[in-house]
Amino acid sequence: MECHEDKGKGKYVHSAIAMGCTTCHAVTNQKDATFINLVSPASELCFTCHEKSSEKVLHGPYAQGNCIVCHSPHVSDWPKQLLAPPEDLCMGCHVRARLKVNKRKRTATVPWGVILTFDQLKGWQYIGLNKALTANHPVEGHPVTGPNTALGKGATGITCLSCHQPHHSERANLMPPNVLNQTALCERCHKFG
């Protein structure tokens, strides 16, 4: 940490930092050269401390062990070591216009700088929002950000996490627990009949 103090100071610091660098990194010296490697394959490293869910629906990056697509392994300005605000993370990958695609290299770069290969994006679901990227999911006109006017004053704002779990779920489309179907999800905010 004497040389890498930036890895341990910030608004939100990963708890593993307090356990020491060798929790995640193996340091070796060979012929006057120092080598730093991960103690486990990158796709398995986070699951050495964080148990991987066995639920049937897994978010793609989570399922692949690509936690660093959304989370910093060290420090962040956002809770849970997110690399950007939650809305920006979701829309950075799931709104096609936010990705910078390099067809020659077969990669896409998300707004916070992470580069994903086309193989990593296979099966990715894109949502079609309005030009302001504020509405039209899951149906035309439905807001994806801003105040929750359906629930009235004092309600928390609408985010992707209002309707979806970020990592895993027993329900399709990463719906929250205890939501049996799409209609039940809508009825959490909208009263019908």
mmCIF file of C-alpha atoms in Angstrom:
data_model
loop_
_atom_site.group_PDB
_atom_site.id
_atom_site.type_symbol
_atom_site.label_atom_id
_atom_site.label_comp_id
_atom_site.label_asym_id
_atom_site.label_seq_id
_atom_site.Cartn_x
_atom_site.Cartn_y
_atom_site.Cartn_z
ATOM 1 C CA MET A 1 0.000 0.000 0.000
ATOM 2 C CA GLU A 2 3.018 2.298 0.284
ATOM 3 C CA CYS A 3 3.264 2.289 -3.517
ATOM 4 C CA HIS A 4 -0.425 1.775 -4.323
ATOM 5 C CA GLU A 5 -2.227 3.896 -1.749
ATOM 6 C CA ASP A 6 -4.852 4.825 -4.355
ATOM 7 C CA LYS A 7 -6.094 1.215 -4.112
ATOM 8 C CA GLY A 8 -7.070 1.642 -0.464
ATOM 9 C CA LYS A 9 -8.397 5.183 -0.213
ATOM 10 C CA GLY A 10 -11.718 6.324 -1.527
ATOM 11 C CA LYS A 11 -15.367 6.841 -0.743
ATOM 12 C CA TYR A 12 -16.142 3.108 -0.922
ATOM 13 C CA VAL A 13 -13.273 0.701 -0.257
ATOM 14 C CA HIS A 14 -13.629 -3.037 -0.844
ATOM 15 C CA SER A 15 -13.484 -4.841 2.514
ATOM 16 C CA ALA A 16 -10.873 -7.243 1.081
ATOM 17 C CA ILE A 17 -8.348 -4.374 1.096
ATOM 18 C CA ALA A 18 -8.269 -4.513 4.908
ATOM 19 C CA MET A 19 -7.350 -8.219 4.696
ATOM 20 C CA GLY A 20 -4.246 -7.399 2.689
ATOM 21 C CA CYS A 21 -3.241 -7.494 -0.960
ATOM 22 C CA THR A 22 -2.296 -11.178 -0.801
ATOM 23 C CA THR A 23 -5.959 -12.050 -0.241
ATOM 24 C CA CYS A 24 -6.362 -11.664 -4.021
ATOM 25 C CA HIS A 25 -2.821 -11.252 -5.354
ATOM 26 C CA ALA A 26 0.182 -13.587 -5.311
ATOM 27 C CA VAL A 27 3.547 -11.816 -5.351
ATOM 28 C CA THR A 28 6.626 -13.659 -6.609
ATOM 29 C CA ASN A 29 10.184 -12.577 -7.350
ATOM 30 C CA GLN A 30 12.297 -14.171 -10.057
ATOM 31 C CA LYS A 31 15.691 -12.938 -11.194
ATOM 32 C CA ASP A 32 15.268 -9.404 -9.815
ATOM 33 C CA ALA A 33 11.764 -9.102 -11.271
ATOM 34 C CA THR A 34 8.524 -8.945 -9.275
ATOM 35 C CA PHE A 35 5.414 -10.610 -10.663
ATOM 36 C CA ILE A 36 1.873 -9.975 -9.419
ATOM 37 C CA ASN A 37 -0.797 -12.556 -10.300
ATOM 38 C CA LEU A 38 -4.262 -13.350 -9.023
ATOM 39 C CA VAL A 39 -4.537 -16.196 -6.501
ATOM 40 C CA SER A 40 -7.399 -17.735 -8.529
ATOM 41 C CA PRO A 41 -8.507 -17.434 -12.146
ATOM 42 C CA ALA A 42 -10.146 -14.026 -12.699
ATOM 43 C CA SER A 43 -13.547 -15.630 -13.380
ATOM 44 C CA GLU A 44 -13.443 -17.421 -10.000
ATOM 45 C CA LEU A 45 -11.650 -14.919 -7.764
ATOM 46 C CA CYS A 46 -14.666 -13.030 -6.413
ATOM 47 C CA PHE A 47 -16.444 -16.309 -5.646
ATOM 48 C CA THR A 48 -13.670 -17.320 -3.237
ATOM 49 C CA CYS A 49 -15.251 -14.858 -0.765
ATOM 50 C CA HIS A 50 -18.697 -14.171 -2.250
ATOM 51 C CA GLU A 51 -20.716 -17.365 -2.661
ATOM 52 C CA LYS A 52 -22.035 -17.784 -6.189
ATOM 53 C CA SER A 53 -25.799 -18.106 -6.401
ATOM 54 C CA SER A 54 -27.388 -21.356 -7.536
ATOM 55 C CA GLU A 55 -30.608 -19.624 -8.624
ATOM 56 C CA LYS A 56 -31.727 -20.494 -12.133
ATOM 57 C CA VAL A 57 -31.487 -17.013 -13.709
ATOM 58 C CA LEU A 58 -28.040 -15.385 -13.574
ATOM 59 C CA HIS A 59 -27.018 -12.028 -15.019
ATOM 60 C CA GLY A 60 -24.505 -12.716 -17.808
ATOM 61 C CA PRO A 61 -21.404 -11.029 -16.340
ATOM 62 C CA TYR A 62 -22.161 -12.532 -12.908
ATOM 63 C CA ALA A 63 -22.577 -16.024 -14.385
ATOM 64 C CA GLN A 64 -19.234 -15.679 -16.195
ATOM 65 C CA GLY A 65 -17.436 -14.334 -13.121
ATOM 66 C CA ASN A 66 -16.882 -10.990 -14.850
ATOM 67 C CA CYS A 67 -17.658 -9.017 -11.717
ATOM 68 C CA ILE A 68 -15.213 -6.269 -12.698
ATOM 69 C CA VAL A 69 -17.489 -5.276 -15.587
ATOM 70 C CA CYS A 70 -19.625 -3.519 -12.935
ATOM 71 C CA HIS A 71 -17.528 -3.483 -9.741
ATOM 72 C CA SER A 72 -14.091 -2.146 -8.851
ATOM 73 C CA PRO A 73 -12.075 -4.714 -6.906
ATOM 74 C CA HIS A 74 -10.476 -1.877 -4.903
ATOM 75 C CA VAL A 75 -12.244 1.502 -4.461
ATOM 76 C CA SER A 76 -15.129 3.423 -5.955
ATOM 77 C CA ASP A 77 -17.150 6.600 -5.684
ATOM 78 C CA TRP A 78 -20.358 4.530 -5.625
ATOM 79 C CA PRO A 79 -21.718 2.000 -3.101
ATOM 80 C CA LYS A 80 -20.827 -1.678 -3.514
ATOM 81 C CA GLN A 81 -17.689 -0.623 -5.437
ATOM 82 C CA LEU A 82 -19.763 0.052 -8.553
ATOM 83 C CA LEU A 83 -17.829 1.558 -11.457
ATOM 84 C CA ALA A 84 -20.631 4.031 -12.217
ATOM 85 C CA PRO A 85 -24.048 4.930 -10.807
ATOM 86 C CA PRO A 86 -26.428 1.940 -11.042
ATOM 87 C CA GLU A 87 -28.554 3.429 -13.855
ATOM 88 C CA ASP A 88 -25.476 4.158 -15.932
ATOM 89 C CA LEU A 89 -24.202 0.615 -15.411
ATOM 90 C CA CYS A 90 -27.395 -1.033 -16.604
ATOM 91 C CA MET A 91 -27.947 1.305 -19.529
ATOM 92 C CA GLY A 92 -24.248 1.303 -20.418
ATOM 93 C CA CYS A 93 -24.589 -2.297 -21.510
ATOM 94 C CA HIS A 94 -28.296 -2.729 -22.275
ATOM 95 C CA VAL A 95 -28.817 0.400 -24.393
ATOM 96 C CA ARG A 96 -27.027 -0.263 -27.670
ATOM 97 C CA ALA A 97 -26.364 3.443 -28.328
ATOM 98 C CA ARG A 98 -24.209 3.670 -25.170
ATOM 99 C CA LEU A 99 -21.700 1.040 -26.376
ATOM 100 C CA LYS A 100 -18.728 2.030 -28.546
ATOM 101 C CA VAL A 101 -18.410 -0.885 -30.939
ATOM 102 C CA ASN A 102 -15.170 -1.780 -32.722
ATOM 103 C CA LYS A 103 -16.192 -4.337 -35.339
ATOM 104 C CA ARG A 104 -12.605 -4.884 -36.491
ATOM 105 C CA LYS A 105 -11.466 -5.883 -32.982
ATOM 106 C CA ARG A 106 -14.848 -7.487 -32.214
ATOM 107 C CA THR A 107 -15.174 -5.509 -28.992
ATOM 108 C CA ALA A 108 -17.523 -3.014 -27.360
ATOM 109 C CA THR A 109 -16.465 -0.443 -24.782
ATOM 110 C CA VAL A 110 -18.955 0.579 -22.094
ATOM 111 C CA PRO A 111 -19.132 4.246 -20.988
ATOM 112 C CA TRP A 112 -16.888 3.696 -17.927
ATOM 113 C CA GLY A 113 -14.129 2.162 -20.050
ATOM 114 C CA VAL A 114 -14.474 -1.607 -19.636
ATOM 115 C CA ILE A 115 -13.915 -3.425 -22.929
ATOM 116 C CA LEU A 116 -16.068 -6.466 -23.661
ATOM 117 C CA THR A 117 -15.552 -8.980 -26.452
ATOM 118 C CA PHE A 118 -18.357 -9.941 -28.801
ATOM 119 C CA ASP A 119 -18.236 -13.412 -27.211
ATOM 120 C CA GLN A 120 -18.943 -11.828 -23.813
ATOM 121 C CA LEU A 121 -21.881 -9.954 -25.359
ATOM 122 C CA LYS A 122 -23.417 -13.075 -26.927
ATOM 123 C CA GLY A 123 -27.064 -13.323 -25.893
ATOM 124 C CA TRP A 124 -27.042 -9.770 -24.538
ATOM 125 C CA GLN A 125 -30.474 -8.129 -24.336
ATOM 126 C CA TYR A 126 -30.843 -4.551 -25.526
ATOM 127 C CA ILE A 127 -33.747 -2.303 -24.613
ATOM 128 C CA GLY A 128 -35.050 0.367 -26.971
ATOM 129 C CA LEU A 129 -35.437 3.641 -25.125
ATOM 130 C CA ASN A 130 -36.471 7.087 -26.334
ATOM 131 C CA LYS A 131 -33.756 9.502 -27.504
ATOM 132 C CA ALA A 132 -33.378 10.960 -23.991
ATOM 133 C CA LEU A 133 -32.880 7.421 -22.599
ATOM 134 C CA THR A 134 -35.560 8.040 -19.981
ATOM 135 C CA ALA A 135 -38.556 5.950 -21.127
ATOM 136 C CA ASN A 136 -40.022 3.079 -23.199
ATOM 137 C CA HIS A 137 -39.162 0.022 -21.123
ATOM 138 C CA PRO A 138 -40.922 -2.350 -20.546
ATOM 139 C CA VAL A 139 -43.639 -0.612 -22.618
ATOM 140 C CA GLU A 140 -43.760 2.587 -24.637
ATOM 141 C CA GLY A 141 -43.892 5.641 -22.399
ATOM 142 C CA HIS A 142 -42.912 3.835 -19.195
ATOM 143 C CA PRO A 143 -40.123 5.735 -17.402
ATOM 144 C CA VAL A 144 -36.850 3.991 -16.525
ATOM 145 C CA THR A 145 -35.550 6.832 -14.375
ATOM 146 C CA GLY A 146 -36.920 9.704 -12.320
ATOM 147 C CA PRO A 147 -39.595 9.953 -9.643
ATOM 148 C CA ASN A 148 -42.068 7.134 -9.114
ATOM 149 C CA THR A 149 -45.308 9.042 -9.700
ATOM 150 C CA ALA A 150 -47.383 5.830 -9.527
ATOM 151 C CA LEU A 151 -46.603 5.428 -5.827
ATOM 152 C CA GLY A 152 -46.901 9.123 -5.012
ATOM 153 C CA LYS A 153 -45.015 11.440 -2.719
ATOM 154 C CA GLY A 154 -42.158 10.001 -0.699
ATOM 155 C CA ALA A 155 -41.635 6.975 -2.978
ATOM 156 C CA THR A 156 -38.110 6.152 -4.039
ATOM 157 C CA GLY A 157 -37.233 6.979 -7.628
ATOM 158 C CA ILE A 158 -37.469 4.576 -10.529
ATOM 159 C CA THR A 159 -34.305 2.728 -11.458
ATOM 160 C CA CYS A 160 -33.560 -0.535 -13.239
ATOM 161 C CA LEU A 161 -33.339 -2.080 -9.774
ATOM 162 C CA SER A 162 -37.004 -1.191 -9.178
ATOM 163 C CA CYS A 163 -37.894 -4.175 -11.373
ATOM 164 C CA HIS A 164 -34.722 -6.264 -11.734
ATOM 165 C CA GLN A 165 -32.213 -7.992 -9.470
ATOM 166 C CA PRO A 166 -28.617 -7.152 -10.415
ATOM 167 C CA HIS A 167 -27.027 -10.615 -10.085
ATOM 168 C CA HIS A 168 -29.464 -13.528 -9.858
ATOM 169 C CA SER A 169 -33.097 -14.505 -9.453
ATOM 170 C CA GLU A 170 -35.458 -17.468 -9.495
ATOM 171 C CA ARG A 171 -37.644 -15.532 -11.933
ATOM 172 C CA ALA A 172 -37.266 -14.703 -15.635
ATOM 173 C CA ASN A 173 -35.700 -11.365 -16.553
ATOM 174 C CA LEU A 174 -34.103 -11.172 -13.104
ATOM 175 C CA MET A 175 -37.408 -10.200 -11.484
ATOM 176 C CA PRO A 176 -37.374 -9.727 -7.690
ATOM 177 C CA PRO A 177 -38.231 -12.557 -5.303
ATOM 178 C CA ASN A 178 -41.916 -13.120 -4.501
ATOM 179 C CA VAL A 179 -42.939 -11.721 -7.915
ATOM 180 C CA LEU A 180 -44.626 -14.581 -9.726
ATOM 181 C CA ASN A 181 -45.076 -12.985 -13.164
ATOM 182 C CA GLN A 182 -44.919 -9.754 -15.181
ATOM 183 C CA THR A 183 -48.374 -8.637 -14.027
ATOM 184 C CA ALA A 184 -47.433 -9.044 -10.372
ATOM 185 C CA LEU A 185 -44.308 -6.973 -11.022
ATOM 186 C CA CYS A 186 -46.381 -4.142 -12.535
ATOM 187 C CA GLU A 187 -48.831 -4.310 -9.616
ATOM 188 C CA ARG A 188 -46.038 -3.419 -7.189
ATOM 189 C CA CYS A 189 -46.490 0.189 -8.376
ATOM 190 C CA HIS A 190 -49.705 0.213 -10.429
ATOM 191 C CA LYS A 191 -53.109 -0.708 -9.013
ATOM 192 C CA PHE A 192 -55.389 -2.311 -11.605
ATOM 193 C CA GLY A 193 -59.146 -2.882 -11.548
#
